[in-house]
Amino acid sequence: MRVTVSRKAHFNAAHRLYRADWDDAKNESTFGKCSNEYFHGHNYELIVHVTGEINPETGYVMDMKVLRDLIKSEVEDAFDHKNLNVQVPEFKNLIPTAENIVVVIYNKLRPHLETQQDLEVVLYETPRNFVKYNGK
Amino acid sequence: MRVTVSRKAHFNAAHRLYRADWDDAKNESTFGKCSNEYFHGHNYELIVHVTGEINPETGYVMDMKVLRDLIKSEVEDAFDHKNLNVQVPEFKNLIPTAENIVVVIYNKLRPHLETQQDLEVVLYETPRNFVKYNGK
Amino acid sequence: MRVTVSRKAHFNAAHRLYRADWDDAKNESTFGKCSNEYFHGHNYELIVHVTGEINPETGYVMDMKVLRDLIKSEVEDAFDHKNLNVQVPEFKNLIPTAENIVVVIYNKLRPHLETQQDLEVVLYETPRNFVKYNGK
Amino acid sequence: MRVTVSRKAHFNAAHRLYRADWDDAKNESTFGKCSNEYFHGHNYELIVHVTGEINPETGYVMDMKVLRDLIKSEVEDAFDHKNLNVQVPEFKNLIPTAENIVVVIYNKLRPHLETQQDLEVVLYETPRNFVKYNGK
Amino acid sequence: MRVTVSRKAHFNAAHRLYRADWDDAKNESTFGKCSNEYFHGHNYELIVHVTGEINPETGYVMDMKVLRDLIKSEVEDAFDHKNLNVQVPEFKNLIPTAENIVVVIYNKLRPHLETQQDLEVVLYETPRNFVKYNGK
Amino acid sequence: MRVTVSRKAHFNAAHRLYRADWDDAKNESTFGKCSNEYFHGHNYELIVHVTGEINPETGYVMDMKVLRDLIKSEVEDAFDHKNLNVQVPEFKNLIPTAENIVVVIYNKLRPHLETQQDLEVVLYETPRNFVKYNGK
């Protein structure tokens, strides 16, 4: 009897999409306005899904307060009000596209969950654009 | 050609999380503010997903009005404006965590669907906390 | 140049609508399911609007973090995960309808704002029912 | 490392649900108010999910601007501000239920994606009724 | 002590914007795709605000169930699943723009409220376009 | 008979809150994480309200397509995917707080409307923080 518990969170950050090994024209044609050298930013909305067995003693798959605090320490404290390109080590050599950010978040959270639990992460970059990763 | 049809509904209810066989300190340390002896409450938002073949004659997997009425008779009439711990028999000996509530709702709806149809139930306890169960 | 700054917050609580000086039939005919003696509950969503002059030095009407902390100390800490009828003194002799709750919240916040600032409070009892009060 | 990228879009359209080979009584008993001979309409909200490998050079599964333009040319230009029964060829002999519309949209988009990419389409007919199809 | 109570509702309808006394070119240049002769449609979301004194006996400005039933009988029953141009008498000689619809709804509800109560009506034609009228 | 027509739009941008004439400690104590020297960013959601008389010939207060295009040329083209501090001239000597941004947007839109029309602008910096200005 596996149930999924889900928690929403958010953080605000600046980023730009570009490759230093490409010239401006190629960056512009690939990433458009997102390659703006002075950065732009987003309110990232995050949904973390954890699937596991219900503990019959507590009726919890996982205490939501523990999940909330895990998201805070691993994601919000690391990304919120930051410039992802400049201030977040994982993106020193990785373009901070929504796809790459969601994989980074998954990899930061995964070690803190039990082996039998499944993890899926959804990240909204804007209300109309979002991505999802579950480690498969 | 299996399609999923989904219907949103909601109900308001009071509950508390605690175990009579634990002392207050253990209830408090496990369930925090949710163990308040005088109860608190939520606007529960419910999404019911039914997956099945499209009936070629009607173009329906399932008549949404039938699904709406099923949710009303099985869930809303039983839970809305109720105290889950005191007034809903399923929670007499089961802690009404979101996880346990979603399993109870699944079990109430499942017998009313066709064998070939799949059911998944999502329950929002707050806009930031939600759970999902599909019988697996 | 007066600008309105607005902050959303929320709290969960149990309540019931009834008058001790009325019999059950009159309570039931007036308040319907809301008079359930074992209580029901809601996720109350709160929006606080403060209107005032922009401080030319900071560009702020009011620091949103100060507003957030004021809402927390005056409203969330007092109402969240509580039974309004039983555990919140303001409702000992006042029916906790949405209308009365929004007036109580206004009266708790008003003394903490500057005289020249206007206050308006919006309270959602459910996603479809909400109330507003601005002291007039 | 497969990631899902998702894009929301919308279109407005009129439709009615009925079968010319049924009499009015049977159409009415099956489709209710939706069989109104003068049509009614909806704001259809659409979510398109594309799952595939991240391109390590760009950090993209698929350029969201390309996905946005594909949805525009295949769905919005064909359906927006149209009468689905009268003006959209796919529904000349197919009842425009939400289920049938989502399958038609899937079939219009599928050929434009890479073979290794998975497609899932979600269509909201109203904020409370929605459907999903992924080709399986 | 005047408080505003608000209630959300919705209805689906078909319409077109055109004037019979204009030729097609002028209708097209003025109303664009909205003049489509075969109609299109919307999920109209409605918010009704009623402002008045709190009744000290009940704590209500107005019983929300009464407001809900009034909206149902005056608006939903008259407009839902209808073709506004063809089936709603108020629009026989009035273009069903959002502006005209919101004034019609205001005029239908106003006589049912007390003189001392204020009424404001908000109508969403799409999630991005909406209108408001309060009789002034 | 004055009706308000409203249109939602959005833009993404980077910014930071700080004063060059203050030292880092004072900027930090006043603006907190928002003073991060490498910038952060937001998805700004914008609502523009225009109030005026309904044109009896068209049933419009203002053509929504004209309003949409005005918002695009005056706001989205100027602010979207930009660094407000560095790339938007209005903020060369003005701190880009939400309050100051909403006043700048109001001042850019106001000259394009008729004298008899009223304008109000709402700007969401995050889903929980927003501001409003109407020129008074």
XYZ file of C-alpha atoms in Angstrom, chain B residues 39-131:
93
model
C -9.390 19.686 16.820
C -8.465 21.888 13.846
C -9.674 21.603 10.265
C -9.100 21.844 6.550
C -10.678 22.508 3.188
C -9.834 19.199 1.583
C -9.546 19.386 -2.215
C -10.046 16.057 -3.950
C -9.135 14.925 -7.474
C -10.415 11.579 -8.711
C -8.811 10.079 -11.831
C -10.499 7.203 -13.675
C -8.657 5.576 -16.582
C -10.406 3.387 -19.133
C -11.324 2.840 -22.759
C -13.350 5.473 -24.606
C -16.846 4.179 -25.366
C -16.980 4.725 -29.146
C -20.719 5.371 -29.082
C -20.664 8.253 -26.584
C -17.051 9.412 -26.709
C -17.001 9.086 -22.916
C -14.706 7.013 -20.693
C -17.253 7.691 -17.977
C -20.004 10.269 -17.766
C -18.550 13.111 -15.649
C -21.973 13.658 -14.110
C -21.989 10.061 -12.897
C -18.481 10.503 -11.482
C -19.528 13.782 -9.813
C -22.557 12.105 -8.215
C -20.479 9.118 -7.080
C -17.977 11.425 -5.355
C -20.870 13.273 -3.747
C -22.602 10.195 -2.348
C -19.466 8.320 -1.261
C -17.205 11.151 -0.086
C -18.881 14.542 0.270
C -22.030 13.300 2.006
C -19.914 11.191 4.366
C -17.127 13.663 5.208
C -18.288 17.247 4.528
C -18.705 19.463 7.610
C -17.904 16.455 9.810
C -15.435 15.745 12.569
C -13.474 12.875 11.027
C -12.335 11.368 14.333
C -15.738 11.441 15.989
C -18.304 11.176 13.207
C -16.769 9.057 10.425
C -16.721 5.340 11.270
C -13.635 4.530 9.175
C -11.513 6.682 11.499
C -12.726 5.245 14.775
C -9.545 3.167 14.938
C -7.472 4.794 12.204
C -5.599 8.099 12.535
C -7.057 10.548 9.974
C -3.751 11.549 8.388
C -3.995 12.641 4.763
C -2.430 9.314 3.814
C -5.079 7.287 5.621
C -7.918 9.486 4.335
C -6.844 9.049 0.713
C -6.733 5.260 1.105
C -10.201 5.266 2.694
C -11.589 7.354 -0.188
C -9.983 5.022 -2.733
C -11.541 2.007 -1.031
C -14.987 3.638 -1.004
C -14.881 4.527 -4.708
C -13.140 1.439 -6.151
C -16.147 -0.969 -5.948
C -18.279 1.429 -8.010
C -15.950 1.406 -11.036
C -15.592 -1.221 -13.741
C -12.866 -3.826 -13.286
C -11.031 -2.667 -16.388
C -10.923 0.935 -15.100
C -7.983 2.225 -13.052
C -8.517 4.626 -10.158
C -6.155 7.179 -8.650
C -7.114 9.600 -5.877
C -5.302 12.833 -4.970
C -6.144 14.685 -1.755
C -4.930 18.201 -0.886
C -4.928 18.799 2.884
C -3.587 22.317 2.351
C -2.503 24.090 -0.851
C 1.078 22.953 -0.058
C 0.542 19.405 1.299
C -1.111 16.649 -0.697
C -1.169 12.883 -1.115
